[in-house]
mmCIF file of N, CA, C and O in Angstrom:
data_model
loop_
_atom_site.group_PDB
_atom_site.id
_atom_site.type_symbol
_atom_site.label_atom_id
_atom_site.label_comp_id
_atom_site.label_asym_id
_atom_site.label_seq_id
_atom_site.Cartn_x
_atom_site.Cartn_y
_atom_site.Cartn_z
ATOM 1 N N MET F 1 7.178 2.422 10.324
ATOM 2 C CA MET F 1 6.065 1.697 9.321
ATOM 3 C C MET F 1 6.278 0.828 8.387
ATOM 4 O O MET F 1 7.701 0.995 7.906
ATOM 5 N N ILE F 2 5.577 -0.069 8.140
ATOM 6 C CA ILE F 2 5.561 -1.309 7.417
ATOM 7 C C ILE F 2 4.515 -1.063 6.538
ATOM 8 O O ILE F 2 3.424 -1.285 6.723
ATOM 9 N N HIS F 3 4.720 -1.439 5.035
ATOM 10 C CA HIS F 3 3.705 -1.883 4.240
ATOM 11 C C HIS F 3 4.299 -2.558 3.312
ATOM 12 O O HIS F 3 5.469 -3.178 3.151
ATOM 13 N N ARG F 4 3.027 -3.496 2.573
ATOM 14 C CA ARG F 4 3.675 -4.772 1.707
ATOM 15 C C ARG F 4 3.273 -4.294 0.479
ATOM 16 O O ARG F 4 2.424 -3.636 -0.128
ATOM 17 N N ASP F 5 4.428 -4.860 -0.618
ATOM 18 C CA ASP F 5 4.185 -4.252 -1.852
ATOM 19 C C ASP F 5 4.540 -5.470 -2.889
ATOM 20 O O ASP F 5 6.208 -5.814 -2.733
ATOM 21 N N GLY F 6 3.750 -6.251 -2.836
ATOM 22 C CA GLY F 6 3.761 -7.483 -3.906
ATOM 23 C C GLY F 6 4.459 -8.570 -2.942
ATOM 24 O O GLY F 6 4.009 -8.682 -1.752
ATOM 25 N N ASN F 7 5.648 -8.788 -3.537
ATOM 26 C CA ASN F 7 6.338 -10.103 -2.073
ATOM 27 C C ASN F 7 7.487 -9.458 -1.440
ATOM 28 O O ASN F 7 8.425 -9.884 -1.044
ATOM 29 N N GLN F 8 7.223 -8.097 -1.533
ATOM 30 C CA GLN F 8 8.365 -7.352 -0.698
ATOM 31 C C GLN F 8 7.484 -6.678 0.799
ATOM 32 O O GLN F 8 6.155 -6.034 0.527
ATOM 33 N N LEU F 9 8.101 -6.988 1.639
ATOM 34 C CA LEU F 9 7.817 -5.737 3.403
ATOM 35 C C LEU F 9 8.876 -4.846 2.935
ATOM 36 O O LEU F 9 10.258 -4.975 3.162
ATOM 37 N N VAL F 10 8.125 -3.297 2.788
ATOM 38 C CA VAL F 10 9.224 -2.386 2.724
ATOM 39 C C VAL F 10 8.969 -1.226 4.262
ATOM 40 O O VAL F 10 7.988 -1.186 4.826
ATOM 41 N N LEU F 11 10.189 -1.425 4.937
ATOM 42 C CA LEU F 11 10.437 -0.556 5.944
ATOM 43 C C LEU F 11 10.598 0.926 6.133
ATOM 44 O O LEU F 11 11.367 1.328 4.937
ATOM 45 N N GLN F 12 9.919 1.807 6.877
ATOM 46 C CA GLN F 12 10.153 3.163 6.893
ATOM 47 C C GLN F 12 10.238 3.774 7.878
ATOM 48 O O GLN F 12 9.670 3.272 8.543
ATOM 49 N N GLY F 13 11.586 4.705 7.929
ATOM 50 C CA GLY F 13 11.249 5.493 9.080
ATOM 51 C C GLY F 13 12.565 4.517 10.167
ATOM 52 O O GLY F 13 13.232 3.834 9.974
ATOM 53 N N PRO F 14 12.346 4.967 11.951
ATOM 54 C CA PRO F 14 13.325 4.468 12.901
ATOM 55 C C PRO F 14 12.935 3.235 13.276
ATOM 56 O O PRO F 14 11.510 3.121 13.266
ATOM 57 N N VAL F 15 13.650 2.325 13.445
ATOM 58 C CA VAL F 15 13.535 0.808 13.995
ATOM 59 C C VAL F 15 14.367 1.150 14.974
ATOM 60 O O VAL F 15 15.224 0.685 15.272
ATOM 61 N N THR F 16 13.646 1.075 16.565
ATOM 62 C CA THR F 16 14.673 1.262 17.631
ATOM 63 C C THR F 16 13.603 0.773 18.949
ATOM 64 O O THR F 16 12.968 0.184 18.529
ATOM 65 N N ILE F 17 14.710 0.574 19.869
ATOM 66 C CA ILE F 17 13.775 0.138 21.059
ATOM 67 C C ILE F 17 12.532 0.806 21.489
ATOM 68 O O ILE F 17 11.514 0.161 21.680
ATOM 69 N N GLU F 18 12.484 2.346 21.125
ATOM 70 C CA GLU F 18 11.048 2.723 20.918
ATOM 71 C C GLU F 18 9.879 2.184 20.332
ATOM 72 O O GLU F 18 8.517 2.096 20.833
ATOM 73 N N ASN F 19 10.148 1.425 19.117
ATOM 74 C CA ASN F 19 8.800 1.231 18.334
ATOM 75 C C ASN F 19 8.924 -0.363 17.541
ATOM 76 O O ASN F 19 8.393 -0.785 17.042
ATOM 77 N N VAL F 20 10.031 -1.093 18.190
ATOM 78 C CA VAL F 20 10.551 -2.422 18.020
ATOM 79 C C VAL F 20 9.615 -3.224 18.158
ATOM 80 O O VAL F 20 9.337 -4.252 17.072
ATOM 81 N N VAL F 21 8.781 -3.625 19.413
ATOM 82 C CA VAL F 21 7.902 -4.375 19.386
ATOM 83 C C VAL F 21 6.274 -4.338 18.343
ATOM 84 O O VAL F 21 5.737 -5.421 17.557
ATOM 85 N N GLU F 22 6.212 -3.261 18.263
ATOM 86 C CA GLU F 22 5.140 -2.974 17.087
ATOM 87 C C GLU F 22 5.400 -2.757 16.183
ATOM 88 O O GLU F 22 4.520 -3.917 14.914
ATOM 89 N N MET F 23 6.529 -2.731 15.481
ATOM 90 C CA MET F 23 7.185 -3.042 14.211
ATOM 91 C C MET F 23 7.150 -4.327 13.855
ATOM 92 O O MET F 23 6.785 -4.952 12.752
ATOM 93 N N THR F 24 7.943 -4.956 14.689
ATOM 94 C CA THR F 24 7.777 -6.353 15.048
ATOM 95 C C THR F 24 6.492 -7.344 14.599
ATOM 96 O O THR F 24 6.125 -7.972 13.736
ATOM 97 N N GLN F 25 5.236 -7.086 15.565
ATOM 98 C CA GLN F 25 4.333 -7.286 15.300
ATOM 99 C C GLN F 25 3.454 -6.897 14.057
ATOM 100 O O GLN F 25 2.470 -7.640 13.620
ATOM 101 N N GLN F 26 3.391 -5.562 13.502
ATOM 102 C CA GLN F 26 3.245 -4.813 12.437
ATOM 103 C C GLN F 26 3.568 -6.218 11.007
ATOM 104 O O GLN F 26 2.970 -6.421 9.933
ATOM 105 N N GLY F 27 5.065 -6.324 11.156
ATOM 106 C CA GLY F 27 5.466 -7.108 9.853
ATOM 107 C C GLY F 27 5.230 -8.151 9.792
ATOM 108 O O GLY F 27 4.566 -8.916 8.726
ATOM 109 N N ALA F 28 5.179 -9.145 11.451
ATOM 110 C CA ALA F 28 4.423 -10.622 11.303
ATOM 111 C C ALA F 28 3.225 -10.692 10.534
ATOM 112 O O ALA F 28 2.981 -11.686 10.152
ATOM 113 N N ALA F 29 2.161 -9.670 11.239
ATOM 114 C CA ALA F 29 0.899 -9.483 10.470
ATOM 115 C C ALA F 29 0.723 -9.821 9.215
ATOM 116 O O ALA F 29 -0.501 -10.106 8.461
ATOM 117 N N LEU F 30 1.674 -9.068 8.416
ATOM 118 C CA LEU F 30 1.712 -9.285 6.811
ATOM 119 C C LEU F 30 2.750 -10.533 6.137
ATOM 120 O O LEU F 30 2.571 -10.824 4.854
ATOM 121 N N PHE F 31 2.799 -11.545 7.149
ATOM 122 C CA PHE F 31 3.509 -12.982 6.413
ATOM 123 C C PHE F 31 2.168 -13.424 5.859
ATOM 124 O O PHE F 31 0.995 -13.503 6.785
ATOM 125 N N ASP F 32 2.542 -14.432 4.928
ATOM 126 C CA ASP F 32 1.129 -15.133 4.439
ATOM 127 C C ASP F 32 1.662 -16.397 3.818
ATOM 128 O O ASP F 32 1.057 -16.837 2.799
ATOM 129 N N GLY F 33 2.850 -16.921 4.211
ATOM 130 C CA GLY F 33 3.172 -18.209 4.051
ATOM 131 C C GLY F 33 3.796 -18.162 2.466
ATOM 132 O O GLY F 33 4.478 -19.188 2.222
ATOM 133 N N ASN F 34 3.990 -16.905 2.048
ATOM 134 C CA ASN F 34 4.891 -16.914 0.730
ATOM 135 C C ASN F 34 6.399 -16.450 1.359
ATOM 136 O O ASN F 34 6.319 -15.725 2.307
ATOM 137 N N ASP F 35 7.216 -16.520 0.271
ATOM 138 C CA ASP F 35 8.553 -15.851 0.631
ATOM 139 C C ASP F 35 8.525 -14.539 0.578
ATOM 140 O O ASP F 35 7.762 -14.037 -0.528
ATOM 141 N N LEU F 36 9.469 -13.609 0.911
ATOM 142 C CA LEU F 36 9.179 -12.390 1.281
ATOM 143 C C LEU F 36 10.773 -11.931 0.651
ATOM 144 O O LEU F 36 11.629 -12.289 1.932
ATOM 145 N N ILE F 37 10.851 -10.767 0.631
ATOM 146 C CA ILE F 37 12.170 -9.797 0.780
ATOM 147 C C ILE F 37 11.716 -8.191 1.464
ATOM 148 O O ILE F 37 10.856 -7.916 0.977
ATOM 149 N N VAL F 38 12.449 -8.226 2.445
ATOM 150 C CA VAL F 38 12.314 -7.108 3.139
ATOM 151 C C VAL F 38 13.385 -6.078 3.124
ATOM 152 O O VAL F 38 14.123 -6.376 2.624
ATOM 153 N N ASP F 39 12.814 -5.213 2.229
ATOM 154 C CA ASP F 39 13.261 -3.923 2.126
ATOM 155 C C ASP F 39 13.752 -2.608 2.761
ATOM 156 O O ASP F 39 12.702 -2.319 3.589
ATOM 157 N N LEU F 40 15.032 -2.581 3.204
ATOM 158 C CA LEU F 40 15.314 -1.829 4.275
ATOM 159 C C LEU F 40 15.848 -0.230 3.990
ATOM 160 O O LEU F 40 16.121 0.358 4.477
ATOM 161 N N LYS F 41 15.773 -0.032 2.606
ATOM 162 C CA LYS F 41 16.100 1.276 1.974
ATOM 163 C C LYS F 41 15.917 2.368 2.821
ATOM 164 O O LYS F 41 16.541 3.329 2.880
ATOM 165 N N ASN F 42 14.458 2.254 2.997
ATOM 166 C CA ASN F 42 13.866 3.582 3.565
ATOM 167 C C ASN F 42 13.728 3.597 5.128
ATOM 168 O O ASN F 42 13.631 4.529 5.927
ATOM 169 N N VAL F 43 14.869 2.904 6.200
ATOM 170 C CA VAL F 43 15.178 2.682 7.548
ATOM 171 C C VAL F 43 15.990 3.980 7.785
ATOM 172 O O VAL F 43 17.229 3.989 7.086
ATOM 173 N N THR F 44 15.421 4.906 8.157
ATOM 174 C CA THR F 44 16.186 6.132 8.903
ATOM 175 C C THR F 44 16.914 6.247 9.937
ATOM 176 O O THR F 44 18.195 7.043 10.010
ATOM 177 N N GLU F 45 17.043 5.148 11.136
ATOM 178 C CA GLU F 45 17.692 5.251 11.915
ATOM 179 C C GLU F 45 17.409 3.991 12.518
ATOM 180 O O GLU F 45 16.356 3.021 12.720
ATOM 181 N N VAL F 46 18.640 3.466 13.362
ATOM 182 C CA VAL F 46 18.605 1.639 13.816
ATOM 183 C C VAL F 46 19.178 1.709 15.382
ATOM 184 O O VAL F 46 20.058 2.700 15.480
ATOM 185 N N ASP F 47 18.964 0.894 15.999
ATOM 186 C CA ASP F 47 19.841 0.365 17.501
ATOM 187 C C ASP F 47 19.818 -0.899 17.249
ATOM 188 O O ASP F 47 19.323 -1.591 16.372
ATOM 189 N N SER F 48 20.471 -1.463 18.542
ATOM 190 C CA SER F 48 20.444 -3.027 18.347
ATOM 191 C C SER F 48 19.311 -3.484 18.337
ATOM 192 O O SER F 48 19.247 -4.804 17.715
ATOM 193 N N ALA F 49 18.181 -3.074 18.625
ATOM 194 C CA ALA F 49 16.896 -3.636 18.274
ATOM 195 C C ALA F 49 15.983 -4.111 17.227
ATOM 196 O O ALA F 49 15.483 -4.986 17.116
ATOM 197 N N ILE F 50 16.543 -3.546 16.201
ATOM 198 C CA ILE F 50 16.470 -4.104 14.848
ATOM 199 C C ILE F 50 17.402 -5.356 14.806
ATOM 200 O O ILE F 50 16.039 -6.325 14.005
ATOM 201 N N VAL F 51 18.171 -5.790 15.185
ATOM 202 C CA VAL F 51 18.652 -6.972 14.971
ATOM 203 C C VAL F 51 17.587 -8.297 15.718
ATOM 204 O O VAL F 51 17.205 -9.257 14.866
ATOM 205 N N SER F 52 17.059 -7.858 16.781
ATOM 206 C CA SER F 52 16.406 -9.037 17.476
ATOM 207 C C SER F 52 15.049 -8.771 16.824
ATOM 208 O O SER F 52 14.418 -10.070 16.262
ATOM 209 N N LEU F 53 14.513 -7.916 15.793
ATOM 210 C CA LEU F 53 13.508 -7.466 14.922
ATOM 211 C C LEU F 53 13.484 -8.610 13.564
ATOM 212 O O LEU F 53 12.665 -9.685 13.304
ATOM 213 N N LEU F 54 14.648 -8.741 13.025
ATOM 214 C CA LEU F 54 15.068 -9.437 12.083
ATOM 215 C C LEU F 54 15.112 -10.645 12.199
ATOM 216 O O LEU F 54 14.873 -11.808 11.516
ATOM 217 N N LEU F 55 15.687 -11.011 13.533
ATOM 218 C CA LEU F 55 15.923 -12.550 13.724
ATOM 219 C C LEU F 55 14.380 -13.081 14.357
ATOM 220 O O LEU F 55 14.161 -14.368 13.793
ATOM 221 N N GLU F 56 13.505 -12.473 14.869
ATOM 222 C CA GLU F 56 12.042 -12.620 15.480
ATOM 223 C C GLU F 56 11.450 -13.233 13.787
ATOM 224 O O GLU F 56 10.605 -14.040 13.946
ATOM 225 N N TRP F 57 11.240 -11.915 13.087
ATOM 226 C CA TRP F 57 10.966 -12.187 11.610
ATOM 227 C C TRP F 57 11.100 -13.846 11.346
ATOM 228 O O TRP F 57 10.520 -14.227 10.430
ATOM 229 N N LEU F 58 12.468 -14.111 11.201
ATOM 230 C CA LEU F 58 12.980 -15.209 10.517
ATOM 231 C C LEU F 58 12.238 -16.439 11.640
ATOM 232 O O LEU F 58 12.254 -17.013 10.674
ATOM 233 N N ARG F 59 12.622 -16.266 12.444
ATOM 234 C CA ARG F 59 12.066 -17.338 13.174
ATOM 235 C C ARG F 59 10.707 -17.695 12.842
ATOM 236 O O ARG F 59 10.306 -19.011 12.808
ATOM 237 N N ILE F 60 9.703 -16.647 12.855
ATOM 238 C CA ILE F 60 7.886 -16.589 12.501
ATOM 239 C C ILE F 60 8.105 -17.494 10.568
ATOM 240 O O ILE F 60 7.436 -17.935 10.803
ATOM 241 N N ALA F 61 8.844 -16.721 10.143
ATOM 242 C CA ALA F 61 8.641 -17.132 8.722
ATOM 243 C C ALA F 61 9.150 -18.972 8.580
ATOM 244 O O ALA F 61 8.715 -19.503 7.830
ATOM 245 N N ARG F 62 10.234 -19.328 9.316
ATOM 246 C CA ARG F 62 10.646 -20.582 9.272
ATOM 247 C C ARG F 62 9.517 -21.446 10.039
ATOM 248 O O ARG F 62 8.685 -22.446 9.584
ATOM 249 N N ASN F 63 8.717 -20.716 11.069
ATOM 250 C CA ASN F 63 7.894 -21.676 11.747
ATOM 251 C C ASN F 63 6.486 -21.834 11.018
ATOM 252 O O ASN F 63 5.864 -22.783 10.935
ATOM 253 N N GLN F 64 6.402 -20.962 9.972
ATOM 254 C CA GLN F 64 5.791 -20.875 8.679
ATOM 255 C C GLN F 64 6.124 -21.580 7.553
ATOM 256 O O GLN F 64 4.979 -21.658 6.183
ATOM 257 N N ASN F 65 7.203 -22.050 7.534
ATOM 258 C CA ASN F 65 7.844 -22.585 6.126
ATOM 259 C C ASN F 65 7.926 -21.952 5.058
ATOM 260 O O ASN F 65 7.442 -22.315 4.096
ATOM 261 N N HIS F 66 8.437 -20.534 5.086
ATOM 262 C CA HIS F 66 8.387 -19.656 4.333
ATOM 263 C C HIS F 66 10.130 -19.134 4.382
ATOM 264 O O HIS F 66 10.793 -18.836 5.730
ATOM 265 N N GLN F 67 10.626 -18.245 3.659
ATOM 266 C CA GLN F 67 12.046 -17.469 3.497
ATOM 267 C C GLN F 67 11.589 -16.473 3.667
ATOM 268 O O GLN F 67 10.805 -15.805 2.888
ATOM 269 N N LEU F 68 12.609 -15.628 4.395
ATOM 270 C CA LEU F 68 12.496 -14.364 4.183
ATOM 271 C C LEU F 68 14.233 -13.810 3.468
ATOM 272 O O LEU F 68 15.135 -14.489 4.112
ATOM 273 N N GLN F 69 14.223 -12.887 2.863
ATOM 274 C CA GLN F 69 15.774 -12.285 2.608
ATOM 275 C C GLN F 69 15.606 -10.591 2.823
ATOM 276 O O GLN F 69 14.784 -10.173 2.794
ATOM 277 N N PHE F 70 16.590 -10.036 2.848
ATOM 278 C CA PHE F 70 16.933 -8.802 3.046
ATOM 279 C C PHE F 70 17.550 -7.702 2.106
ATOM 280 O O PHE F 70 18.567 -8.134 1.776
ATOM 281 N N MET F 71 17.095 -6.895 1.975
ATOM 282 C CA MET F 71 17.908 -6.138 0.768
ATOM 283 C C MET F 71 18.267 -4.844 1.238
ATOM 284 O O MET F 71 17.085 -4.262 2.227
ATOM 285 N N HIS F 72 18.826 -4.261 0.741
ATOM 286 C CA HIS F 72 18.973 -2.649 0.977
ATOM 287 C C HIS F 72 19.470 -2.632 2.058
ATOM 288 O O HIS F 72 19.001 -1.202 2.689
ATOM 289 N N VAL F 73 20.498 -3.361 3.023
ATOM 290 C CA VAL F 73 20.630 -2.781 4.203
ATOM 291 C C VAL F 73 21.501 -1.835 4.546
ATOM 292 O O VAL F 73 22.702 -1.609 3.968
ATOM 293 N N PRO F 74 21.084 -0.797 5.859
ATOM 294 C CA PRO F 74 21.674 0.232 6.024
ATOM 295 C C PRO F 74 23.523 0.049 6.115
ATOM 296 O O PRO F 74 23.380 -1.230 7.094
ATOM 297 N N HIS F 75 24.474 0.520 6.239
ATOM 298 C CA HIS F 75 25.382 0.582 6.611
ATOM 299 C C HIS F 75 25.722 0.486 8.118
ATOM 300 O O HIS F 75 26.301 -1.073 8.566
ATOM 301 N N ASN F 76 25.003 1.040 9.160
ATOM 302 C CA ASN F 76 24.810 1.112 10.518
ATOM 303 C C ASN F 76 24.018 -0.240 10.686
ATOM 304 O O ASN F 76 24.589 -1.105 11.390
ATOM 305 N N LEU F 77 23.342 -0.715 10.418
ATOM 306 C CA LEU F 77 22.545 -2.126 10.682
ATOM 307 C C LEU F 77 23.850 -3.336 10.382
ATOM 308 O O LEU F 77 23.642 -4.061 10.808
ATOM 309 N N ASN F 78 24.169 -2.982 9.081
ATOM 310 C CA ASN F 78 25.166 -4.028 8.786
ATOM 311 C C ASN F 78 26.345 -4.260 9.707
ATOM 312 O O ASN F 78 26.970 -5.461 10.079
ATOM 313 N N SER F 79 26.898 -3.301 10.242
ATOM 314 C CA SER F 79 27.745 -3.041 11.140
ATOM 315 C C SER F 79 27.095 -3.758 13.106
ATOM 316 O O SER F 79 27.905 -4.489 13.031
ATOM 317 N N LEU F 80 25.884 -3.415 13.012
ATOM 318 C CA LEU F 80 24.980 -4.206 14.208
ATOM 319 C C LEU F 80 25.140 -5.646 13.848
ATOM 320 O O LEU F 80 25.384 -6.404 14.993
ATOM 321 N N ILE F 81 24.876 -5.983 12.297
ATOM 322 C CA ILE F 81 24.571 -7.579 12.264
ATOM 323 C C ILE F 81 26.305 -8.413 12.279
ATOM 324 O O ILE F 81 26.212 -9.477 13.301
ATOM 325 N N GLN F 82 27.240 -7.437 12.099
ATOM 326 C CA GLN F 82 28.280 -8.101 12.192
ATOM 327 C C GLN F 82 28.984 -7.975 13.594
ATOM 328 O O GLN F 82 29.669 -8.988 14.195
ATOM 329 N N LEU F 83 28.717 -6.842 14.518
ATOM 330 C CA LEU F 83 29.048 -7.011 15.865
ATOM 331 C C LEU F 83 28.465 -8.270 16.546
ATOM 332 O O LEU F 83 29.042 -8.664 17.653
ATOM 333 N N TYR F 84 27.111 -8.526 16.116
ATOM 334 C CA TYR F 84 26.486 -9.373 17.240
ATOM 335 C C TYR F 84 27.059 -11.072 16.749
ATOM 336 O O TYR F 84 26.493 -11.765 17.112
ATOM 337 N N GLY F 85 27.388 -10.932 15.447
ATOM 338 C CA GLY F 85 28.000 -12.189 15.268
ATOM 339 C C GLY F 85 26.806 -13.189 14.825
ATOM 340 O O GLY F 85 27.048 -14.623 14.604
ATOM 341 N N VAL F 86 25.605 -12.293 14.152
ATOM 342 C CA VAL F 86 24.519 -12.966 13.194
ATOM 343 C C VAL F 86 24.664 -12.824 11.717
ATOM 344 O O VAL F 86 23.604 -12.884 11.225
ATOM 345 N N THR F 87 25.848 -12.275 11.448
ATOM 346 C CA THR F 87 25.806 -12.658 9.890
ATOM 347 C C THR F 87 25.282 -13.513 9.220
ATOM 348 O O THR F 87 24.454 -13.535 8.013
ATOM 349 N N GLU F 88 25.698 -15.017 9.564
ATOM 350 C CA GLU F 88 25.558 -16.333 8.865
ATOM 351 C C GLU F 88 24.003 -16.464 8.937
ATOM 352 O O GLU F 88 23.525 -17.585 8.682
ATOM 353 N N LEU F 89 23.430 -16.032 10.120
ATOM 354 C CA LEU F 89 21.689 -16.194 10.336
ATOM 355 C C LEU F 89 21.057 -15.002 9.389
ATOM 356 O O LEU F 89 19.666 -15.529 9.184
ATOM 357 N N ILE F 90 21.400 -14.180 9.011
ATOM 358 C CA ILE F 90 20.675 -12.810 8.216
ATOM 359 C C ILE F 90 20.780 -13.164 6.880
ATOM 360 O O ILE F 90 21.772 -12.775 6.199
ATOM 361 N N PRO F 91 19.811 -13.514 6.119
ATOM 362 C CA PRO F 91 19.984 -13.830 4.419
ATOM 363 C C PRO F 91 19.643 -12.353 3.758
ATOM 364 O O PRO F 91 18.464 -11.889 3.871
ATOM 365 N N PHE F 92 20.594 -12.371 2.797
ATOM 366 C CA PHE F 92 20.689 -11.050 2.171
ATOM 367 C C PHE F 92 20.178 -11.354 0.631
ATOM 368 O O PHE F 92 20.603 -12.610 0.442
ATOM 369 N N SER F 93 19.357 -10.898 -0.204
ATOM 370 C CA SER F 93 18.640 -10.650 -1.351
ATOM 371 C C SER F 93 19.948 -10.693 -2.398
ATOM 372 O O SER F 93 20.764 -10.067 -2.249
ATOM 373 N N ILE F 94 20.176 -11.598 -3.248
ATOM 374 C CA ILE F 94 21.081 -11.479 -3.951
ATOM 375 C C ILE F 94 21.408 -10.194 -5.098
ATOM 376 O O ILE F 94 22.785 -9.788 -5.094
ATOM 377 N N ASP F 95 20.242 -9.507 -5.164
ATOM 378 C CA ASP F 95 20.388 -8.218 -5.597
ATOM 379 C C ASP F 95 20.563 -6.822 -4.384
ATOM 380 O O ASP F 95 20.445 -5.916 -4.901
ATOM 381 N N SER F 96 20.812 -7.426 -3.215
ATOM 382 C CA SER F 96 21.114 -6.999 -2.326
ATOM 383 C C SER F 96 22.283 -5.764 -2.506
ATOM 384 O O SER F 96 23.260 -6.206 -2.920
ATOM 385 N N GLN F 97 22.057 -4.714 -2.154
ATOM 386 C CA GLN F 97 23.573 -3.655 -2.092
ATOM 387 C C GLN F 97 23.246 -2.904 -0.548
ATOM 388 O O GLN F 97 22.150 -2.560 -0.310
ATOM 389 N N GLN F 98 24.374 -2.692 0.125
ATOM 390 C CA GLN F 98 24.473 -1.561 1.151
ATOM 391 C C GLN F 98 23.996 -0.115 0.508
ATOM 392 O O GLN F 98 24.558 0.073 -0.479
ATOM 393 N N THR F 99 22.997 0.330 1.568
ATOM 394 C CA THR F 99 22.986 1.622 1.548
ATOM 395 C C THR F 99 24.241 2.550 2.779
ATOM 396 O O THR F 99 24.167 1.672 3.519
ATOM 397 N N SER F 100 24.001 3.703 2.737
ATOM 398 C CA SER F 100 24.870 4.433 3.543
ATOM 399 C C SER F 100 24.084 4.819 4.324
ATOM 400 O O SER F 100 22.715 4.843 4.741
#
């Protein structure tokens, strides 16, 4: 589930291969040309599919000339980002802190 709260997109629940296409589309539909922060603190389960979701959202945002930042990145997602070597491509919010 994704909802918009001001300039934040808040993800909740699992983001896995089973729902990544729907989540990608739902999130992209909430882009409005403004810079956004994606809050990941309520994500309960991830697999490698979430990395493609983040990269796709970044691509869409850049095509619309706005920026995304990610905050409250779960430890297991951070590990996947490092494993795939895309750390430099995923912008973290300055006040972002990892969650376990």
